[in-house]
XYZ file of C-alpha atoms in Angstrom:
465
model
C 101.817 28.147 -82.301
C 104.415 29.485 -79.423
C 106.553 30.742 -82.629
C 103.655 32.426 -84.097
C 102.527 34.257 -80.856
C 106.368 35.059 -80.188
C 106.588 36.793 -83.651
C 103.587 38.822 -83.255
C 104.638 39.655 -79.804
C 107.739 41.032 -81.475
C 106.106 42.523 -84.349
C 104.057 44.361 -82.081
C 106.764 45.934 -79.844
C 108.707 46.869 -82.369
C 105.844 48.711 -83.902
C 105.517 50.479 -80.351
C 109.107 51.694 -80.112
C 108.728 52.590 -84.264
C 105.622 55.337 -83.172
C 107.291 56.261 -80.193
C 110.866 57.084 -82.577
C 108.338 58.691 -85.124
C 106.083 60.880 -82.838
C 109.166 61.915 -81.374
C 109.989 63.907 -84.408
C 106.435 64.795 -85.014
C 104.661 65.896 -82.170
C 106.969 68.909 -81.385
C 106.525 70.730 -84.455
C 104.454 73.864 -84.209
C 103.165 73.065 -80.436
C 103.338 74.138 -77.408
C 105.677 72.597 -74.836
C 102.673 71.658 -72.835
C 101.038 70.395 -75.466
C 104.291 68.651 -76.807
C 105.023 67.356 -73.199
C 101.055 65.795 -73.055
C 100.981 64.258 -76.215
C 104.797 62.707 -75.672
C 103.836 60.892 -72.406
C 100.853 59.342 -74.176
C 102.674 57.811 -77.118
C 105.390 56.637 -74.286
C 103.051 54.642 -72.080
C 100.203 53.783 -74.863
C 101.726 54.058 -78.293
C 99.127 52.515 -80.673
C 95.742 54.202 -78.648
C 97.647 57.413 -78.599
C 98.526 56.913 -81.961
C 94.820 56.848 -82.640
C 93.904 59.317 -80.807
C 96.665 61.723 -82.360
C 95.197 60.878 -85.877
C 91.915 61.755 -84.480
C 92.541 64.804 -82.538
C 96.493 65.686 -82.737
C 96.518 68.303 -85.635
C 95.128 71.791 -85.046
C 94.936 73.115 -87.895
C 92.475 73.010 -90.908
C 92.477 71.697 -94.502
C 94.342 73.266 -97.170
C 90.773 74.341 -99.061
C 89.997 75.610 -96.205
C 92.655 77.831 -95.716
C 92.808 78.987 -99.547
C 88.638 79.999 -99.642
C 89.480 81.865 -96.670
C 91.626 83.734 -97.965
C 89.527 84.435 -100.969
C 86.992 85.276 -98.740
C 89.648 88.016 -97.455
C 90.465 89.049 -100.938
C 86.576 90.082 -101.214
C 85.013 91.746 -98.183
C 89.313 93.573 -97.321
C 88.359 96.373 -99.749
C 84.802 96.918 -99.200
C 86.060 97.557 -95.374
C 88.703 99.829 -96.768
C 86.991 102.940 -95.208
C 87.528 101.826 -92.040
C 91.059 102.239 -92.418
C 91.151 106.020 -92.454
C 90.561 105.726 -88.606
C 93.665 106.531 -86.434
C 94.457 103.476 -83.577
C 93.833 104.525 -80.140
C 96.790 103.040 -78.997
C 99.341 99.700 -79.128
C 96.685 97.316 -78.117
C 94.251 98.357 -80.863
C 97.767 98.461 -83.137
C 98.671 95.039 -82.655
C 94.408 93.760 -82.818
C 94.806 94.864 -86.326
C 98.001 93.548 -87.439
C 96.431 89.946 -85.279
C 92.879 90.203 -86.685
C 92.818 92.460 -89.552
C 90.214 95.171 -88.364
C 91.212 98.635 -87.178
C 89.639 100.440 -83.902
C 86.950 102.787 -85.108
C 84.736 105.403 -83.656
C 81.580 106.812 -83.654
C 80.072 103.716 -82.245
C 77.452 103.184 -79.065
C 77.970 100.202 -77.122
C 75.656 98.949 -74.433
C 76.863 96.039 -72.087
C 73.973 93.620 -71.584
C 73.761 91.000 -68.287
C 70.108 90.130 -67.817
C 70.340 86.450 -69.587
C 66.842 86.586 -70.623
C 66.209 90.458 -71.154
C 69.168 90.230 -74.079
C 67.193 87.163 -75.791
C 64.203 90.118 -75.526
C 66.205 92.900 -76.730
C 67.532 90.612 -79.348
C 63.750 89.306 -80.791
C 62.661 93.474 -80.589
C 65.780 93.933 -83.011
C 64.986 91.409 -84.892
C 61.416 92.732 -85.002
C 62.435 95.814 -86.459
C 64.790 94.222 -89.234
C 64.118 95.429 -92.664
C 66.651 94.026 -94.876
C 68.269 90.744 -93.235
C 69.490 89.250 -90.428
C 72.269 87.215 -89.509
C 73.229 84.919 -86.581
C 75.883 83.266 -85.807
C 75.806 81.189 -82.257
C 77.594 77.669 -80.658
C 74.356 76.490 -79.595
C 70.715 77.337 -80.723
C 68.998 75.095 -79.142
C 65.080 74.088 -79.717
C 63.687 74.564 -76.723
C 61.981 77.445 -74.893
C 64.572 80.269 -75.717
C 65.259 78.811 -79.197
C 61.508 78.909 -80.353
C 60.659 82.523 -79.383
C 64.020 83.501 -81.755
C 62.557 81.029 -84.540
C 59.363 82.618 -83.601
C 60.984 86.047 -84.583
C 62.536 84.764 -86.915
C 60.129 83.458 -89.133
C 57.813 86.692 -88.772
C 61.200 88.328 -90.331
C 60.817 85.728 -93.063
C 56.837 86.934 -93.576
C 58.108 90.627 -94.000
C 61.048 89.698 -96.810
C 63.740 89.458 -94.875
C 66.612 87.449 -95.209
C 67.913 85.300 -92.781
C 70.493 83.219 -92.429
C 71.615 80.978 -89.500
C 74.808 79.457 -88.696
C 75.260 77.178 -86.018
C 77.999 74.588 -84.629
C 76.798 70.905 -85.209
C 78.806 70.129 -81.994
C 77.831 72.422 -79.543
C 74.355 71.952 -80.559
C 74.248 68.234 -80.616
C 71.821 67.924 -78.409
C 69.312 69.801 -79.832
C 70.728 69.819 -83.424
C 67.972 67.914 -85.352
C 65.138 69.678 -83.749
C 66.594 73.204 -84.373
C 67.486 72.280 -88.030
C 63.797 71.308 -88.241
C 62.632 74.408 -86.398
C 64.688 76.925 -88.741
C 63.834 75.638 -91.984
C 59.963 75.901 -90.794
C 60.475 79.636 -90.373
C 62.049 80.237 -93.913
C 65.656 80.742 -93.184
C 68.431 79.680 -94.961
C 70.397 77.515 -92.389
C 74.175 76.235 -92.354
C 75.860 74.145 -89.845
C 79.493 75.365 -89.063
C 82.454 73.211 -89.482
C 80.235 70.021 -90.497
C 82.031 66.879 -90.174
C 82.363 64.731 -92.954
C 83.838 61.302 -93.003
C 84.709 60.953 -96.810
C 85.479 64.550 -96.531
C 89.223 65.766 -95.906
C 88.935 67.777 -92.302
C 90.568 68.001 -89.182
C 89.890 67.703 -85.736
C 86.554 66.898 -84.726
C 87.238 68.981 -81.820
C 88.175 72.313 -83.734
C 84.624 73.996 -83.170
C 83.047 77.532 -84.379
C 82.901 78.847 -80.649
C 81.549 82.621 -81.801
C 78.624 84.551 -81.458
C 77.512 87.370 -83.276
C 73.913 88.699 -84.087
C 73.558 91.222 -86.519
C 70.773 92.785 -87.869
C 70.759 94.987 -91.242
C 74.239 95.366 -90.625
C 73.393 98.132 -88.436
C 73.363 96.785 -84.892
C 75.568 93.450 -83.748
C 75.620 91.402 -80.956
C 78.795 90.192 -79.348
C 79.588 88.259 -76.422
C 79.360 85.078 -74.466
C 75.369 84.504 -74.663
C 74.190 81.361 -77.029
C 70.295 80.608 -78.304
C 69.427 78.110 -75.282
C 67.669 77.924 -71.799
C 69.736 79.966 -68.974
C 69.200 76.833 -67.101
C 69.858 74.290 -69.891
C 72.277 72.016 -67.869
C 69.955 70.769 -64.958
C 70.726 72.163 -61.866
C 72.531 75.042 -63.180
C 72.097 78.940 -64.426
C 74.033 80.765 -66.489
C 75.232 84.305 -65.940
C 76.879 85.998 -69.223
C 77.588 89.002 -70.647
C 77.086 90.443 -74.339
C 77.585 94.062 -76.263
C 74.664 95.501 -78.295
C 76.841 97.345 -80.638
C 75.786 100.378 -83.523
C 77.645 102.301 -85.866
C 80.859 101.451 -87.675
C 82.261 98.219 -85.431
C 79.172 96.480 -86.597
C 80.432 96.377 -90.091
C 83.648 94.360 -88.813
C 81.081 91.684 -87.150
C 79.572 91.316 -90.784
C 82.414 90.645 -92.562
C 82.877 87.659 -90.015
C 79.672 86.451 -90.596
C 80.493 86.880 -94.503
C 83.587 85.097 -94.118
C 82.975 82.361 -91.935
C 79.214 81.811 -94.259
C 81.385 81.535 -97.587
C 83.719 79.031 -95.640
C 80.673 76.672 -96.014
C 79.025 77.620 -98.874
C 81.354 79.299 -101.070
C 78.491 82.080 -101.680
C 79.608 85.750 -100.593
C 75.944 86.787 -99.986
C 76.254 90.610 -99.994
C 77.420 93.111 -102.886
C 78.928 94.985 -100.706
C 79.515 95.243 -96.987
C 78.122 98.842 -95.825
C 80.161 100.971 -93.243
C 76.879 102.369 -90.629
C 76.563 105.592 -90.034
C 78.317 106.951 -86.455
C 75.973 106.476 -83.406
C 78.291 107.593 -80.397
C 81.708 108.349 -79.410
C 82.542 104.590 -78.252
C 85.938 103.388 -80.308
C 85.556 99.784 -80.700
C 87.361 97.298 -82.915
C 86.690 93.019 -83.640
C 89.293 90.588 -83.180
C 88.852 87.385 -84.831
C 91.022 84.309 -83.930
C 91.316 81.201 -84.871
C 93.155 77.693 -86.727
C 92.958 80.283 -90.464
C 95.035 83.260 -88.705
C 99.113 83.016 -88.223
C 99.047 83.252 -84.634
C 96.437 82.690 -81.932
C 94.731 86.248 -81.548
C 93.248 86.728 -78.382
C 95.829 84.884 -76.423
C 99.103 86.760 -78.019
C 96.969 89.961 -77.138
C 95.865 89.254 -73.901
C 100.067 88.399 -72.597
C 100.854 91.439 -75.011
C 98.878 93.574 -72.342
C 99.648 91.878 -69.541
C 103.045 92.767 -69.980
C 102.305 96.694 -70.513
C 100.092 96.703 -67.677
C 100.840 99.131 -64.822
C 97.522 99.700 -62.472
C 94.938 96.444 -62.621
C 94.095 93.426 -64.634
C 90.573 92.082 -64.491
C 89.934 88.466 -66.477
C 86.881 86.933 -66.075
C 86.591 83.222 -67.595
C 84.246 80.402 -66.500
C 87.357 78.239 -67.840
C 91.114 79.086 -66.540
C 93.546 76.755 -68.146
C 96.466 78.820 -69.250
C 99.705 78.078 -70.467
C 103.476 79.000 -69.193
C 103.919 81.953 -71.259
C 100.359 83.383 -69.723
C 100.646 82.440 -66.106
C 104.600 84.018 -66.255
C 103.113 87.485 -67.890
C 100.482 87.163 -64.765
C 103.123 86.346 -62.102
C 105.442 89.364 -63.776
C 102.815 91.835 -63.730
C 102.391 91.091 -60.036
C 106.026 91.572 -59.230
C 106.090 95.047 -60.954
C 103.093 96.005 -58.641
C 100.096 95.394 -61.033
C 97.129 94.176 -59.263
C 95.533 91.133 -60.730
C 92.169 89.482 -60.422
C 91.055 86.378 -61.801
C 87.342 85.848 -61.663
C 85.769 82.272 -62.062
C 82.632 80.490 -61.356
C 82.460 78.375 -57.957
C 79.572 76.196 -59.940
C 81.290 73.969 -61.963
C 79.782 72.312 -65.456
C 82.551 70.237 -66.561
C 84.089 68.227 -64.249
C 87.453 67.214 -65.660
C 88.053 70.540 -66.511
C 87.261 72.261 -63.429
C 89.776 69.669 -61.862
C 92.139 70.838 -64.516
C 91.657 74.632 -64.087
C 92.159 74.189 -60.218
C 95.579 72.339 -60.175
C 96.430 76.113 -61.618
C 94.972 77.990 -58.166
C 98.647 77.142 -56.052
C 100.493 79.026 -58.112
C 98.811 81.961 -59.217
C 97.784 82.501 -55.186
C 101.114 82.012 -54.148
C 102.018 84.196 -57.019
C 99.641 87.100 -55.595
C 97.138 86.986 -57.996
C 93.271 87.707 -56.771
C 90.924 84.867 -57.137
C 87.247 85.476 -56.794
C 84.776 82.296 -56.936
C 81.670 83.423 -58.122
C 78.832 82.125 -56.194
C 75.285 80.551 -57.210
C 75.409 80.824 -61.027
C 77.856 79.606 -63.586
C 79.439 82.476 -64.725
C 80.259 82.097 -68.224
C 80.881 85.409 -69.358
C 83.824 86.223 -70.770
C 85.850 89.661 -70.694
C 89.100 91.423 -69.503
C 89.682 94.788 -68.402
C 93.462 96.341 -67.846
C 94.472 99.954 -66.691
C 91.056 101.677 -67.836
C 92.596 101.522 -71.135
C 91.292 98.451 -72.581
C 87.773 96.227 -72.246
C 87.546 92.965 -73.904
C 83.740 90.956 -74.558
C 84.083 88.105 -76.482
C 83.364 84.054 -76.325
C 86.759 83.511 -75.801
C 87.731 81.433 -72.849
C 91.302 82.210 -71.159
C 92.088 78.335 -72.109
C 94.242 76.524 -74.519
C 91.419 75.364 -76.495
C 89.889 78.646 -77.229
C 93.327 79.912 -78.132
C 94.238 77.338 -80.590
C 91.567 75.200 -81.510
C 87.944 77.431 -81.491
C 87.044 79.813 -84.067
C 86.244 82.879 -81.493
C 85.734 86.495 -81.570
C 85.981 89.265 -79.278
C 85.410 92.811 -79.494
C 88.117 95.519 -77.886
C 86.843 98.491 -76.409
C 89.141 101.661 -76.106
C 87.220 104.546 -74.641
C 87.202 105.196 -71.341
C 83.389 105.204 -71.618
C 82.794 101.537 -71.940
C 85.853 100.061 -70.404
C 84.195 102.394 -67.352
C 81.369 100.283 -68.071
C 82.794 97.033 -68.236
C 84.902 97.708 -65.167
C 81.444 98.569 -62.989
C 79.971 94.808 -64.184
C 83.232 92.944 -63.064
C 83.031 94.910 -59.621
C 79.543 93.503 -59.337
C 80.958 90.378 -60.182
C 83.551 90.604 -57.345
C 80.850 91.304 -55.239
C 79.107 88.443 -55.600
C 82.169 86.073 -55.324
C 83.624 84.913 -52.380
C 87.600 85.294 -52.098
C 90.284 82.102 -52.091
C 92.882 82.540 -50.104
C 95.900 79.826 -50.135
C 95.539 78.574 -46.645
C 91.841 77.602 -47.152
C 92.872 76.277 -50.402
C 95.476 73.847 -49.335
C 93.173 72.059 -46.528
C 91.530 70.592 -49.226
C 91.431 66.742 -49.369
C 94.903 64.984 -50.785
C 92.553 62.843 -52.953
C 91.502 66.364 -54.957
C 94.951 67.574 -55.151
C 95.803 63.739 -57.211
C 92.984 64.129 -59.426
C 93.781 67.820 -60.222
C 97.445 66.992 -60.996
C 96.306 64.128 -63.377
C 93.766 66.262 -65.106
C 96.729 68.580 -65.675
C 98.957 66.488 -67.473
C 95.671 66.376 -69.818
C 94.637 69.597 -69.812
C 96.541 70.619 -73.218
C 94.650 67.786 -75.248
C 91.226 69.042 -73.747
């Protein structure tokens, strides 16, 4: 019996020191040295649970039949969008968004910013009121409650007239309300798809690689783009939401479709237009989509962002309800600082995830110390998401500035490059300065020793979050 135990005992350790040897070799390719650093320490101390959890969780990137229909979905809608490339690029930003994303800057587009939680989920069900040929949504949540059932609502009156429309949501972020709002959808006639599904038998990746974007579009002449999803402003009890989406016409809006297109043959395999129609111009706004995400060779809106932050010479505005950056970011911060740049980092003082709020705030010391701004906005979460730099560039999206959104979310944002709506975009961050109360590093490091531990633990975990 003693020899049995002993053998197992010895079995077992040397199966500890065999993953440790092996994730050594494994774990550093094509991460992050955060990332690499996080996953390291938790195959040192618990080999065989982080083991687990690596197989669950550890590999950011998606199937290979995922990555070859996605390209076929490329090989479709890249020439229909081929007039779109007879537009000249503002400038580098818009330059390197293409080369990243694969959609040129265009003008003759109007662009309208849109705050009011509720009056966009109005303005959104008048669109959709008006559609004559389809619509198309594309949201994290849509949830079935209040909010949810007036767009169903609209929806299925849509249906009545002989519209089509189709629905794609993620199975994850909508979890709580996911078998009501598959219920409610299919009630009003629309065709309905869960993004990313997760499937056991099924080869996929991480459970945790989620379709973060949101896009509305209706008859592929107006689009909706931002941080807004289908739910209650005050789903989580308690708490409000404040965000911020563009109601975009003209020829941007045919970029958003061919995300939808894409991302709806991803699941499906069914390209469901002929062809993808450029709009007619509506304005003089120049405007251009950035997609990003685990099917594109680098991560989009993050290699832009420290792109920008390095050519930036006045002011840097980033406004993210989650701040969890990485070296390379917080050392193009910190350098823009240094060659006189004035940066401001807006985030939300009300706090929705715990363990990532602890995370986000281990990061405060040294971006204070480094000079940058930080502005905690008061009563509301603020979970709009958008960055402004030198009047030269506006970005609205539903990216987060965060390692997961960077690497592990399908996300999209939308680049604006006239002065008329960066102008724009630049007056709603001022208001949310205003309403934000200003941290300063001596009030900041009076707070209680026990917060500064847990902050410094959730760091070491904030690349796996």
């Amino acid at each position: 019996m003693t020899e049995t135990f002993l053998q197992s005992g010895t079995i077992y350790y040397a199966c500890e020191w065999l993953i440790r040897i092996l994730m050594l070799m494994v774990i550093p390719l094509r991460r992050t040295p955060e990332a690499t650093r996080s996953w390291l320490l938790l195959i040192f101390f618990l080999p065989i649970p982080g083991l687990l959890l690596y197989l669950a969780i550890g590999r950011p990137r998606f199937p290979r039949w995922r990555g070859q229909r996605f390209e076929t979905a490329a090989s479709i809608l890249s020439p229909r969008l081929q007039p779109l490339q007879c537009v000249d690029a503002p400038g580098e930003a818009a330059r390197l968004a293409a080369k990243l994303g694969g959609f040129p800057a265009v003008s003759g587009n109007s662009v309208e910013l849109l705050g009011d939680y509720d009056g966009t989920i109005d303005r959104l069900i008048e669109d959709i009121d008006g559609a004559r040929s389809h619509v198309r949504l594309l949201v994290y949540i849509f949830a079935d409650d209040a909010t949810g059932s007036r767009v169903a609502a609209a929806l299925a009156r849509a249906v009545e007239r002989g519209v089509a429309v189709h629905v794609m949501f993620d199975p994850v972020g909508s979890h709580r309300w996911k078998k009501g709002a598959l219920a409610m959808l299919a009630a009003t006639g629309a065709q309905v798809r869960e993004a990313l599904p997760f499937h056991w038998l099924r080869e996929r990746t991480r459970r945790d690689m989620r379709n973060h974007r949101k896009l509305f579009l209706i008859d592929g002449t107006i689009g909706y783009a931002g941080s807004q999803n289908i739910v209650d402003k005050g789903f989580r009890t308690g708490i409000e939401n404040r965000e911020l989406v563009a109601r975009v016409t003209g020829p941007a809006v045919a970029e958003m479709t061919a995300v939808f297109l894409s991302d709806w043959f991803l699941e499906t395999e069914v390209m469901l237009d002929d062809g993808v129609t450029i709009p007619a111009s509506t304005g003089n706004a120049q405007a251009q989509l950035l997609p990003s995400g685990a099917n594109y060779p680098l991560e989009g809106f993050q290699t832009l962002l420290i792109g920008q932050l390095h050519r930036a010479v006045r002011r840097v505005v980033i406004t993210s309800p989650y701040f969890i950056p990485d070296e390379s970011l917080l050392e193009a911060m910190r350098t823009a600082v240094l060659r006189g740049v004035e940066v401001d980092l807006i985030v939300s003082a009300v706090v929705d995830q715990p363990l990532v709020s602890l995370a986000q705030r281990s990061y405060y010391d040294d971006i204070l110390r480094a000079g940058i701004r930080v502005h905690l906005y008061r009563d509301y979460l603020l979970h709009a998401k958008n960055v402004s730099i030198d009047g030269e560039l506006g970005i609205v999206g539903s990216s987060n500035v965060d390692l997961r959104s960077f690497q592990l979310n399908e996300e999209v944002s939308l680049l604006l490059h006239d002065r008329g709506s960066i102008g724009a975009l630049e007056t709603v961050q001022a208001g949310y300065i205003t309403d934000s109360d200003p941290l300063s590093i001596e009030a900041w490091r009076k707070r209680p020793r026990i917060r500064k531990i847990a902050e410094n633990i959730a760091r070491l975990v904030s690349p796996l979050l």
